[in-house]
Amino acid sequence: MNILFVCTGNTCRSPMAEGYLNHKYKQHTAKSCGLCATASPVSQNSKQVMEEIGVDISTHVSAPLTKELLAWAEKIICMSPSHKEVLESIGVKAEVLGNGIADPFGCDISTYRKCRDQIAKEIDQLFEEFEVVAIEYKHLKEIAMLEKVCFSTPWSEQSLCDAHKTGTRFFVATNGKKVLGYVGISVILDEGYITNIAVFPEYRNKGVATALLLKLFSLASEKNLSFISLEVRESNHSAISLYEKMGFLQEGKRKNFYTLPTEDALILTKRFD
């Protein structure tokens, strides 16, 4: 997932957030910018407190918010509610890191350490570490529960088991304690068809779906697939946006494909050269 951190001058808070996330959560890519940035170097205190935890942000130079950064970002995280208000006033969806991070600019080194620790704590809560692995039978019960949470006509545990036995490939995102999300794909010759992809609500917007799709792209490379295709409800704009950012294009429509409620499905396909 591409994450953009936004603050005022982009010399203290957002560079620390960018550096911390890129250092610890390598399944994501972070950048940062400031609403009033003027191509300034990162503050010395920010540099020092990040070095103390093994993160080098010494080469950072502040950058302004641009249309290119907005187009790049899949998730925008502001350092304060006031930054969010500015972005939403121009029609940009954003969220605040925790309840907001106070600006340490001009304060002593201990204030910067407290700011760093608060940023790290809030990011850890947002981006819990997980891995994507091949399904095991122990995961089926949780996946069946996830199906019920996400879909009006969910697959049963037995249906999932039967599909697994007959060749459908399933992968789960797990933090070692529970399933966060899953994806299934049916491979026919050099074609891949996603059966379902789902993430528990409390783990959405944390890069789980992106990581699951990247796992399928890796499988596509391994199996030399020519494309991966899926269906999505026409009204599911958030999912469609994610798929488009991951390289899927609309190649058709299935009339009244879904029930409860009845709705058309868009056919989205990612082709591999």
PDB file of N, CA and C in Angstrom, residues 2-44:
ATOM      1  N   ASN A   2       0.505   2.240  -0.776  1.00  0.00           N
ATOM      2  CA  ASN A   2       1.203   3.522  -0.810  1.00  0.00           C
ATOM      3  C   ASN A   2       0.574   4.473   0.204  1.00  0.00           C
ATOM      4  N   ILE A   3       1.365   4.920   1.187  1.00  0.00           N
ATOM      5  CA  ILE A   3       0.851   5.746   2.275  1.00  0.00           C
ATOM      6  C   ILE A   3       1.543   7.101   2.262  1.00  0.00           C
ATOM      7  N   LEU A   4       0.761   8.151   2.305  1.00  0.00           N
ATOM      8  CA  LEU A   4       1.283   9.512   2.311  1.00  0.00           C
ATOM      9  C   LEU A   4       1.001  10.157   3.666  1.00  0.00           C
ATOM     10  N   PHE A   5       2.070  10.572   4.361  1.00  0.00           N
ATOM     11  CA  PHE A   5       1.936  11.289   5.628  1.00  0.00           C
ATOM     12  C   PHE A   5       2.001  12.797   5.346  1.00  0.00           C
ATOM     13  N   VAL A   6       1.104  13.553   5.988  1.00  0.00           N
ATOM     14  CA  VAL A   6       1.010  14.987   5.733  1.00  0.00           C
ATOM     15  C   VAL A   6       1.099  15.758   7.045  1.00  0.00           C
ATOM     16  N   CYS A   7       1.983  16.773   7.080  1.00  0.00           N
ATOM     17  CA  CYS A   7       1.998  17.699   8.212  1.00  0.00           C
ATOM     18  C   CYS A   7       2.133  19.118   7.672  1.00  0.00           C
ATOM     19  N   THR A   8       2.724  20.021   8.437  1.00  0.00           N
ATOM     20  CA  THR A   8       2.783  21.414   8.009  1.00  0.00           C
ATOM     21  C   THR A   8       4.034  21.699   7.175  1.00  0.00           C
ATOM     22  N   GLY A   9       5.215  21.595   7.822  1.00  0.00           N
ATOM     23  CA  GLY A   9       6.457  21.919   7.124  1.00  0.00           C
ATOM     24  C   GLY A   9       7.204  20.735   6.572  1.00  0.00           C
ATOM     25  N   ASN A  10       6.798  19.501   6.942  1.00  0.00           N
ATOM     26  CA  ASN A  10       7.438  18.267   6.458  1.00  0.00           C
ATOM     27  C   ASN A  10       8.919  18.201   6.844  1.00  0.00           C
ATOM     28  N   THR A  11       9.215  18.698   8.081  1.00  0.00           N
ATOM     29  CA  THR A  11      10.589  18.600   8.577  1.00  0.00           C
ATOM     30  C   THR A  11      10.689  17.840   9.896  1.00  0.00           C
ATOM     31  N   CYS A  12       9.559  17.549  10.529  1.00  0.00           N
ATOM     32  CA  CYS A  12       9.596  16.874  11.845  1.00  0.00           C
ATOM     33  C   CYS A  12       8.709  15.628  11.867  1.00  0.00           C
ATOM     34  N   ARG A  13       7.408  15.838  12.008  1.00  0.00           N
ATOM     35  CA  ARG A  13       6.503  14.714  12.263  1.00  0.00           C
ATOM     36  C   ARG A  13       6.360  13.761  11.084  1.00  0.00           C
ATOM     37  N   SER A  14       5.986  14.292   9.931  1.00  0.00           N
ATOM     38  CA  SER A  14       5.734  13.385   8.797  1.00  0.00           C
ATOM     39  C   SER A  14       6.992  12.670   8.309  1.00  0.00           C
ATOM     40  N   PRO A  15       8.199  13.298   8.321  1.00  0.00           N
ATOM     41  CA  PRO A  15       9.386  12.530   7.953  1.00  0.00           C
ATOM     42  C   PRO A  15       9.676  11.393   8.939  1.00  0.00           C
ATOM     43  N   MET A  16       9.410  11.622  10.229  1.00  0.00           N
ATOM     44  CA  MET A  16       9.603  10.553  11.206  1.00  0.00           C
ATOM     45  C   MET A  16       8.630   9.409  10.930  1.00  0.00           C
ATOM     46  N   ALA A  17       7.385   9.748  10.623  1.00  0.00           N
ATOM     47  CA  ALA A  17       6.394   8.711  10.313  1.00  0.00           C
ATOM     48  C   ALA A  17       6.776   7.946   9.055  1.00  0.00           C
ATOM     49  N   GLU A  18       7.194   8.680   8.027  1.00  0.00           N
ATOM     50  CA  GLU A  18       7.621   8.038   6.772  1.00  0.00           C
ATOM     51  C   GLU A  18       8.788   7.085   7.019  1.00  0.00           C
ATOM     52  N   GLY A  19       9.793   7.567   7.734  1.00  0.00           N
ATOM     53  CA  GLY A  19      10.965   6.743   7.986  1.00  0.00           C
ATOM     54  C   GLY A  19      10.649   5.513   8.811  1.00  0.00           C
ATOM     55  N   TYR A  20       9.818   5.681   9.839  1.00  0.00           N
ATOM     56  CA  TYR A  20       9.478   4.546  10.710  1.00  0.00           C
ATOM     57  C   TYR A  20       8.712   3.480   9.941  1.00  0.00           C
ATOM     58  N   LEU A  21       7.712   3.897   9.174  1.00  0.00           N
ATOM     59  CA  LEU A  21       6.902   2.908   8.455  1.00  0.00           C
ATOM     60  C   LEU A  21       7.736   2.173   7.408  1.00  0.00           C
ATOM     61  N   ASN A  22       8.551   2.897   6.643  1.00  0.00           N
ATOM     62  CA  ASN A  22       9.375   2.242   5.626  1.00  0.00           C
ATOM     63  C   ASN A  22      10.394   1.284   6.242  1.00  0.00           C
ATOM     64  N   HIS A  23      10.853   1.620   7.440  1.00  0.00           N
ATOM     65  CA  HIS A  23      11.838   0.773   8.118  1.00  0.00           C
ATOM     66  C   HIS A  23      11.216  -0.512   8.656  1.00  0.00           C
ATOM     67  N   LYS A  24      10.017  -0.401   9.226  1.00  0.00           N
ATOM     68  CA  LYS A  24       9.436  -1.551   9.929  1.00  0.00           C
ATOM     69  C   LYS A  24       8.444  -2.337   9.098  1.00  0.00           C
ATOM     70  N   TYR A  25       7.674  -1.680   8.251  1.00  0.00           N
ATOM     71  CA  TYR A  25       6.591  -2.348   7.527  1.00  0.00           C
ATOM     72  C   TYR A  25       6.891  -2.321   6.029  1.00  0.00           C
ATOM     73  N   LYS A  26       7.744  -3.239   5.613  1.00  0.00           N
ATOM     74  CA  LYS A  26       8.278  -3.189   4.253  1.00  0.00           C
ATOM     75  C   LYS A  26       7.281  -3.636   3.195  1.00  0.00           C
ATOM     76  N   GLN A  27       6.114  -4.144   3.618  1.00  0.00           N
ATOM     77  CA  GLN A  27       5.074  -4.459   2.629  1.00  0.00           C
ATOM     78  C   GLN A  27       4.367  -3.198   2.149  1.00  0.00           C
ATOM     79  N   HIS A  28       4.655  -2.060   2.805  1.00  0.00           N
ATOM     80  CA  HIS A  28       4.089  -0.775   2.423  1.00  0.00           C
ATOM     81  C   HIS A  28       5.196   0.155   1.942  1.00  0.00           C
ATOM     82  N   THR A  29       4.792   1.223   1.250  1.00  0.00           N
ATOM     83  CA  THR A  29       5.725   2.272   0.851  1.00  0.00           C
ATOM     84  C   THR A  29       5.165   3.609   1.309  1.00  0.00           C
ATOM     85  N   ALA A  30       5.967   4.333   2.068  1.00  0.00           N
ATOM     86  CA  ALA A  30       5.521   5.617   2.600  1.00  0.00           C
ATOM     87  C   ALA A  30       6.286   6.776   1.977  1.00  0.00           C
ATOM     88  N   LYS A  31       5.586   7.894   1.806  1.00  0.00           N
ATOM     89  CA  LYS A  31       6.177   9.176   1.458  1.00  0.00           C
ATOM     90  C   LYS A  31       5.566  10.214   2.381  1.00  0.00           C
ATOM     91  N   SER A  32       6.129  11.416   2.387  1.00  0.00           N
ATOM     92  CA  SER A  32       5.561  12.473   3.233  1.00  0.00           C
ATOM     93  C   SER A  32       5.669  13.816   2.527  1.00  0.00           C
ATOM     94  N   CYS A  33       4.857  14.745   2.991  1.00  0.00           N
ATOM     95  CA  CYS A  33       4.861  16.089   2.415  1.00  0.00           C
ATOM     96  C   CYS A  33       4.287  17.057   3.438  1.00  0.00           C
ATOM     97  N   GLY A  34       4.371  18.353   3.122  1.00  0.00           N
ATOM     98  CA  GLY A  34       3.844  19.369   4.023  1.00  0.00           C
ATOM     99  C   GLY A  34       2.962  20.354   3.291  1.00  0.00           C
ATOM    100  N   LEU A  35       1.961  20.840   3.966  1.00  0.00           N
ATOM    101  CA  LEU A  35       1.067  21.819   3.358  1.00  0.00           C
ATOM    102  C   LEU A  35       1.765  23.161   3.148  1.00  0.00           C
ATOM    103  N   CYS A  36       2.853  23.405   3.922  1.00  0.00           N
ATOM    104  CA  CYS A  36       3.617  24.648   3.770  1.00  0.00           C
ATOM    105  C   CYS A  36       5.104  24.349   3.642  1.00  0.00           C
ATOM    106  N   ALA A  37       5.441  23.281   2.934  1.00  0.00           N
ATOM    107  CA  ALA A  37       6.837  22.850   2.810  1.00  0.00           C
ATOM    108  C   ALA A  37       7.612  23.746   1.857  1.00  0.00           C
ATOM    109  N   THR A  38       8.915  23.970   2.199  1.00  0.00           N
ATOM    110  CA  THR A  38       9.741  24.878   1.384  1.00  0.00           C
ATOM    111  C   THR A  38      11.120  24.288   1.104  1.00  0.00           C
ATOM    112  N   ALA A  39      11.184  23.026   0.757  1.00  0.00           N
ATOM    113  CA  ALA A  39      12.450  22.368   0.390  1.00  0.00           C
ATOM    114  C   ALA A  39      13.523  22.550   1.463  1.00  0.00           C
ATOM    115  N   SER A  40      13.144  22.300   2.727  1.00  0.00           N
ATOM    116  CA  SER A  40      14.065  22.424   3.859  1.00  0.00           C
ATOM    117  C   SER A  40      14.551  21.049   4.303  1.00  0.00           C
ATOM    118  N   PRO A  41      15.743  20.979   4.902  1.00  0.00           N
ATOM    119  CA  PRO A  41      16.228  19.690   5.422  1.00  0.00           C
ATOM    120  C   PRO A  41      15.433  19.267   6.646  1.00  0.00           C
ATOM    121  N   VAL A  42      15.472  17.975   6.927  1.00  0.00           N
ATOM    122  CA  VAL A  42      14.798  17.470   8.117  1.00  0.00           C
ATOM    123  C   VAL A  42      15.429  18.101   9.349  1.00  0.00           C
ATOM    124  N   SER A  43      14.624  18.307  10.394  1.00  0.00           N
ATOM    125  CA  SER A  43      15.155  18.946  11.596  1.00  0.00           C
ATOM    126  C   SER A  43      16.208  18.053  12.255  1.00  0.00           C
ATOM    127  N   GLN A  44      17.202  18.680  12.870  1.00  0.00           N
ATOM    128  CA  GLN A  44      18.291  17.937  13.502  1.00  0.00           C
ATOM    129  C   GLN A  44      17.775  17.027  14.608  1.00  0.00           C
TER     130      GLN A  44
END
